[in-house]
Short mmCIF file of C-alpha atoms in Angstrom, two decimals:
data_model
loop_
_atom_site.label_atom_id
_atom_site.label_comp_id
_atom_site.label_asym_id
_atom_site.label_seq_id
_atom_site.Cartn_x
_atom_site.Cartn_y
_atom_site.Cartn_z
CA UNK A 19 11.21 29.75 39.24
CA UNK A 20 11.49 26.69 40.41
CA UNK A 21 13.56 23.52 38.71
CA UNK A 22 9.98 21.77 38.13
CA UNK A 23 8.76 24.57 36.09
CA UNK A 24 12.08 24.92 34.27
CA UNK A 25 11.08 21.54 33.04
CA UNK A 26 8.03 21.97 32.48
CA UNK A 27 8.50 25.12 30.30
CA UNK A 28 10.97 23.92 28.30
CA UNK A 29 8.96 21.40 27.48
CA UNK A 30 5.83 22.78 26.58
CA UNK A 31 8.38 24.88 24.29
CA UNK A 32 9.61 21.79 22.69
CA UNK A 33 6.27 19.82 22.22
CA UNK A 34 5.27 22.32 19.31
CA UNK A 35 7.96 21.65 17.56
CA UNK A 36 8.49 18.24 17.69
CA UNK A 37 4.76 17.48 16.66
CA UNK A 38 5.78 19.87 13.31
CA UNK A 39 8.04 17.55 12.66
CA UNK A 40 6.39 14.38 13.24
CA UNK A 41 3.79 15.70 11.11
CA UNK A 42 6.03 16.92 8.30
CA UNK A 43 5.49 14.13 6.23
CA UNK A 44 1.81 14.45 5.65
CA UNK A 45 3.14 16.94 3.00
CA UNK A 46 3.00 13.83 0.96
CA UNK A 47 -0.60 13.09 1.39
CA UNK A 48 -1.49 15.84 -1.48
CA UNK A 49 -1.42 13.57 -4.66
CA UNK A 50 -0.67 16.51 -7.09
CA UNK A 51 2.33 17.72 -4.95
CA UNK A 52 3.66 14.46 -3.96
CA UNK A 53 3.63 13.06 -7.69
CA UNK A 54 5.77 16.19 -9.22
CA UNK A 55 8.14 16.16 -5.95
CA UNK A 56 8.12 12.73 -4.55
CA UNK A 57 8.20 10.32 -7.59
CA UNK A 58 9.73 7.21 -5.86
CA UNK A 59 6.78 7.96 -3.05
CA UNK A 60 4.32 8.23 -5.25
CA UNK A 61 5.29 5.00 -7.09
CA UNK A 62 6.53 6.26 -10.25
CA UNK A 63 8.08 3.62 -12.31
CA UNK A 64 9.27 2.58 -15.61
CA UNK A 65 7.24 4.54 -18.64
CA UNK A 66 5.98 1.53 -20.61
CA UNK A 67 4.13 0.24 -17.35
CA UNK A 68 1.45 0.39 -14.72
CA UNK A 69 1.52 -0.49 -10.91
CA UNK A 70 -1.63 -2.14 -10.45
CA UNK A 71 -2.34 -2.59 -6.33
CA UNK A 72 -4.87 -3.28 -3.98
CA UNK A 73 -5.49 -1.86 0.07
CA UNK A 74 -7.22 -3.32 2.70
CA UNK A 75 -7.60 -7.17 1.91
CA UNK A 76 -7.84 -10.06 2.48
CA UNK A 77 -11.50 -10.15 3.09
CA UNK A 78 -12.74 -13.86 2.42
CA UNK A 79 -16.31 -12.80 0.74
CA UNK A 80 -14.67 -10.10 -1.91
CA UNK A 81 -11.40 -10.46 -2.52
CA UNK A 82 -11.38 -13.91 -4.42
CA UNK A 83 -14.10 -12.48 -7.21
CA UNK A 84 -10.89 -9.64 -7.65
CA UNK A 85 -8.79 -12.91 -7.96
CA UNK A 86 -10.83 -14.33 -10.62
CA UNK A 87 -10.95 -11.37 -12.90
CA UNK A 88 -6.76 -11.25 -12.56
CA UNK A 89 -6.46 -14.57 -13.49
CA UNK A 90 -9.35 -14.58 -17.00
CA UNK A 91 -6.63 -11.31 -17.90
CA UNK A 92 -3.69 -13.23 -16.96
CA UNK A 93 -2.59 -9.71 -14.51
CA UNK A 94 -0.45 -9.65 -11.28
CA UNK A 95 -1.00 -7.42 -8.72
CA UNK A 96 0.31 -6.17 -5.26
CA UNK A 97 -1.86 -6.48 -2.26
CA UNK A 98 -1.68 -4.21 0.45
CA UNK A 99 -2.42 -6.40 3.44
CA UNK A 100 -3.43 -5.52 6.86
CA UNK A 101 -2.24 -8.06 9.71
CA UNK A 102 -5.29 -8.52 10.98
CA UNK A 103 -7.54 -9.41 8.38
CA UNK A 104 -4.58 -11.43 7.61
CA UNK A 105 -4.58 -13.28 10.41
CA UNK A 106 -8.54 -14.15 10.07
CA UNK A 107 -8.19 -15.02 6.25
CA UNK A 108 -4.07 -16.96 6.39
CA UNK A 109 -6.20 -19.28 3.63
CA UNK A 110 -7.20 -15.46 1.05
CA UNK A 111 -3.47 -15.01 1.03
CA UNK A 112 -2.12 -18.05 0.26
CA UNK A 113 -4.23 -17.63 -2.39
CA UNK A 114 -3.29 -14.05 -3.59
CA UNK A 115 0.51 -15.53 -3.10
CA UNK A 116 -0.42 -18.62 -5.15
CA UNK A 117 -2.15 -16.94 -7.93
CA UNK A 118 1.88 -14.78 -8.42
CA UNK A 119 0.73 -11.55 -6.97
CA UNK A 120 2.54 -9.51 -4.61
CA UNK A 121 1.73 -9.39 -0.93
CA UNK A 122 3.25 -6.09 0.75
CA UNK A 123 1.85 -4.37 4.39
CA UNK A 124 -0.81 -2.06 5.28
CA UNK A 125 -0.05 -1.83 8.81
CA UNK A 126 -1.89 -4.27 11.54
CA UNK A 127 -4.39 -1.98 11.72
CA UNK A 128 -6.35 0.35 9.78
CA UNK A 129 -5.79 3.57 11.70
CA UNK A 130 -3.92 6.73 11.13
CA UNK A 131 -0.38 6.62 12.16
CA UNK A 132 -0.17 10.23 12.70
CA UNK A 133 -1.72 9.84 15.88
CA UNK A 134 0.51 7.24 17.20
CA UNK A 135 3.43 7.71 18.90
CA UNK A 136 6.80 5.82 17.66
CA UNK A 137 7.01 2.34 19.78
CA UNK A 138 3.10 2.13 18.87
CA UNK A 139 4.11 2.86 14.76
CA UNK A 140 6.82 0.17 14.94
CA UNK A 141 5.04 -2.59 16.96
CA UNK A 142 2.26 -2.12 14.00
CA UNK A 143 4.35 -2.72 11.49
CA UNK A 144 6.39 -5.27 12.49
CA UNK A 145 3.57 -7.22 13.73
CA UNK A 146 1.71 -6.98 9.84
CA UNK A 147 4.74 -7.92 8.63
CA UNK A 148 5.56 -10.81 10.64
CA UNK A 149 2.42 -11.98 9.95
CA UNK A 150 2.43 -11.97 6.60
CA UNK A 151 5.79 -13.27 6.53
CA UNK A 152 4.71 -16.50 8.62
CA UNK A 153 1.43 -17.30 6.02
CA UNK A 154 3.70 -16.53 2.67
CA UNK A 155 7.08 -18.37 3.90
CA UNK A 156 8.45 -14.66 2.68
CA UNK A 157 9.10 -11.06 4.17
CA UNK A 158 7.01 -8.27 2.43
CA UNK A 159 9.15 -4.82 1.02
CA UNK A 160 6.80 -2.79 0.50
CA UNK A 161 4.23 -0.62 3.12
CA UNK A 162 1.65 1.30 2.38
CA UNK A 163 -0.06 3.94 4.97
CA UNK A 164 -3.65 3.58 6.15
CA UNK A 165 -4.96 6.79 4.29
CA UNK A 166 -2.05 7.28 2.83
CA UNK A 167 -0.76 9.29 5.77
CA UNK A 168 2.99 8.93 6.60
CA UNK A 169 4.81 10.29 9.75
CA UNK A 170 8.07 10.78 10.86
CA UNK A 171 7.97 7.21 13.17
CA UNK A 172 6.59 5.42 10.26
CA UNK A 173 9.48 6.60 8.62
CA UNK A 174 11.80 5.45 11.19
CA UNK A 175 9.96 2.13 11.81
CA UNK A 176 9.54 1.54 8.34
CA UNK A 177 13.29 1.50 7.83
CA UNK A 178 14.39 -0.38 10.51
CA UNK A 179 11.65 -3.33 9.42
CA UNK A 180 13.42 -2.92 5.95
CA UNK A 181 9.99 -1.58 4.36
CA UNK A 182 10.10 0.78 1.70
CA UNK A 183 7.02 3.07 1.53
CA UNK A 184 4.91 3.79 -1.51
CA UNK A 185 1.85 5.15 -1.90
CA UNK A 186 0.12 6.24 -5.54
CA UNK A 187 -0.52 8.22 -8.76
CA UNK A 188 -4.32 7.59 -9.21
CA UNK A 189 -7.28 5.83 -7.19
CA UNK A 190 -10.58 5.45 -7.62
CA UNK A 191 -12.99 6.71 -4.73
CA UNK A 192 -13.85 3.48 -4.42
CA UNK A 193 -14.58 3.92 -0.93
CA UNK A 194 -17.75 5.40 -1.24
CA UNK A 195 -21.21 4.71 -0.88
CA UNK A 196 -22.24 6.58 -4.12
CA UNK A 197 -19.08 5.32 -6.06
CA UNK A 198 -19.56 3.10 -9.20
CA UNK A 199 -18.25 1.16 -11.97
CA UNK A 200 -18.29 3.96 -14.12
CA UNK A 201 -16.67 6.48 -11.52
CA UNK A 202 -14.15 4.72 -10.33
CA UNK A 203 -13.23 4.13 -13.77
CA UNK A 204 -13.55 7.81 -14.87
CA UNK A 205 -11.52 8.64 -11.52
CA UNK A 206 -8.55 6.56 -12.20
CA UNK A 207 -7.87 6.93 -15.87
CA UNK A 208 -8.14 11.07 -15.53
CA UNK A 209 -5.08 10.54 -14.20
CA UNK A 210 -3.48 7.34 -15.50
CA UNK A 211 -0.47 7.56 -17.40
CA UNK A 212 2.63 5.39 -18.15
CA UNK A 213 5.15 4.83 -14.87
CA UNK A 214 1.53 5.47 -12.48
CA UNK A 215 0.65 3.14 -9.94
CA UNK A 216 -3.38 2.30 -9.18
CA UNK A 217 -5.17 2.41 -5.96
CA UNK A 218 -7.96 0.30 -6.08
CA UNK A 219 -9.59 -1.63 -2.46
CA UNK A 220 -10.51 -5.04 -2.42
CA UNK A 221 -12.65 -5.11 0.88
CA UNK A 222 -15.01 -2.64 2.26
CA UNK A 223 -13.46 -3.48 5.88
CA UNK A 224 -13.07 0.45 6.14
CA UNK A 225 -15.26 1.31 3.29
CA UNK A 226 -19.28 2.50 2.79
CA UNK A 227 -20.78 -1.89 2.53
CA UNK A 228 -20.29 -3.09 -0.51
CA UNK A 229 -18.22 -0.39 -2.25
CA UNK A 230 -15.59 -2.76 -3.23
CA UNK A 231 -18.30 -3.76 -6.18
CA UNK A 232 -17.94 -0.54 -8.05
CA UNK A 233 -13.87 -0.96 -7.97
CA UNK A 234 -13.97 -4.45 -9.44
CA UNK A 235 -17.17 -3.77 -12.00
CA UNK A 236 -14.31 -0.70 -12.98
CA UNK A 237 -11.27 -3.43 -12.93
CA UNK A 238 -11.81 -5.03 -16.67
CA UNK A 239 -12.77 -1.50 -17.97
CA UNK A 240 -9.35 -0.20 -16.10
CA UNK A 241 -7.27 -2.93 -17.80
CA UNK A 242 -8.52 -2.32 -21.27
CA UNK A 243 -7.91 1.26 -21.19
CA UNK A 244 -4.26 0.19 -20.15
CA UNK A 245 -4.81 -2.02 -22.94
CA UNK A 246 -5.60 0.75 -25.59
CA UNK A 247 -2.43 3.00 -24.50
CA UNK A 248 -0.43 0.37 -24.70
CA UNK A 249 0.61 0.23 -21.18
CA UNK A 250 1.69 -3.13 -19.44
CA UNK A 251 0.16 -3.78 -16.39
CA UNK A 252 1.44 -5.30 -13.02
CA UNK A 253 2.47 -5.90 -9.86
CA UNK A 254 5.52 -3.17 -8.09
CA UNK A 255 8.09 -5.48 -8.37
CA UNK A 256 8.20 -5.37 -12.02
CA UNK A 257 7.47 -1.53 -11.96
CA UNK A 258 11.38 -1.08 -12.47
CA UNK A 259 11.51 2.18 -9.57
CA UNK A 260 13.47 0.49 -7.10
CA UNK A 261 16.45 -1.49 -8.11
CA UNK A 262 17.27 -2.99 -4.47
CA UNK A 263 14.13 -3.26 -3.22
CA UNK A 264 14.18 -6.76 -3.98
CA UNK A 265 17.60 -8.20 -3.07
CA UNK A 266 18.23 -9.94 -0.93
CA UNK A 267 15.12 -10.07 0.89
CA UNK A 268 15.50 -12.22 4.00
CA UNK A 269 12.94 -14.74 4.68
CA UNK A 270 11.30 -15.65 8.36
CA UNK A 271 13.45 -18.23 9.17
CA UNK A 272 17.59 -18.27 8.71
CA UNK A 273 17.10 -18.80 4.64
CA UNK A 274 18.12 -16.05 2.27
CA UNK A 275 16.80 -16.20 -1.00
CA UNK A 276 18.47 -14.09 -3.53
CA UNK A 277 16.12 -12.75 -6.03
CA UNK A 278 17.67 -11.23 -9.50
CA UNK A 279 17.08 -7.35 -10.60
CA UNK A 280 16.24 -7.91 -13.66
CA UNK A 281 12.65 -9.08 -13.08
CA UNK A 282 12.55 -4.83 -12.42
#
């Protein structure tokens, strides 16, 4: 046998194995599993309180009516951001940053990042977060996978952008084209319980048209239920699951703003 086909064998013997272990982390994507094994994944957080967060924003002709309802209830909320809609709608997040709620990344685009290979994962990342960094005058923490779906290179990329994953405890098929007010709502409080974090979408950019309607009809019915079990709701940061998430955060520029713990 030649050296060629040495090569070549070996690395058709390899290639199974290495795309096992790039895949390995889509263990996570099973809620039920994830949640009893992966707490700090699933954002579990302090028992008194709910994570209340948004995916695929900013869109310009949805998410402000999601704004509006925040502010009558006087909530905060993390947005999950993708760098392109970003980029279209700088004026949407300066909005969702004025209003107090949390702006975190949801990758540049919204495609699965199990089929990308790991310079393609990283340049994603870093170029939603970058983004988002130069609209809000602040680097995002926190990164959410489109789907849901982690892999070993968002892993990687993830930690060298300084990013710490989290994904969720309940959603509400909001995504749908036969979703409504009252399913989503049914969906998310079946499994809504202190320390949970909510997966709600404020734009329909990778939805059935128009399905972010049933998620914020659902929103005021979501917060009262909160409401009724006594549950505090709000964005990650005050979630209380990560204690060094947000130290020491660096901003664009040379500035380091020191931000204190006990806002966790």
């Amino acid at each position: 046998m030649t050296a060629t086909r040495l090569v070549r064998s070996a690395a058709l013997a390899v290639l199974p194995a290495l795309a096992v272990a790039h895949a390995a982390p889509v263990i996570s994507t099973f809620g039920p599993l994830r949640r009893r094994l992966m707490p700090r994944l699933s954002g579990r957080g302090r028992p008194d309180h709910v994570a209340l967060t948004f995916d695929d924003g900013p869109d310009p002709l949805s998410t402000p009516f999601f704004l509006k309802v925040l502010k009558e209830r006087n909530i905060r909320a993390t947005f999950f951001l993708l760098g392109r809609e970003a980029r279209r709608s700088p004026g949407v997040v300066q909005e969702i940053v004025a209003a107090g709620h949390e702006v975190a990344v949801h990758g540049w685009l919204h495609r699965p990042l199990l089929l990308r290979g790991p310079r393609a994962t990283y340049d994603d990342l870093a170029r939603a977060r970058d983004t988002l960094a130069a609209i809000t005058g602040e680097r995002p923490t926190l990164f959410r996978p489109p789907y849901g779906v982690m892999s070993t290179y968002a892993h990687h990329a993830a930690r060298r952008l300084g990013l710490t994953p989290v994904l969720w405890t309940c959603w509400g098929e909001d995504w749908t084209a036969r979703a409504t007010a009252q399913s989503v709502h049914r969906t998310v409080t079946a499994d809504l319980d202190g320390g949970g974090t909510i997966l709600l979408h404020d734009s329909d950019c990778t939805s059935a048209p128009g399905a972010w309607r049933s998620a914020l009809g659902a929103l005021p019915r979501i917060l009262d239920t909160c409401e009724q079990r006594r549950l505090d709701v709000g964005p990650l940061r005050e979630h209380g699951w990560l204690q060094d998430v947000y130290e020491d955060t660096p901003s664009p520029g040379t500035r380091h703003r020191r931000r204190s713990s006990t806002v966790l």
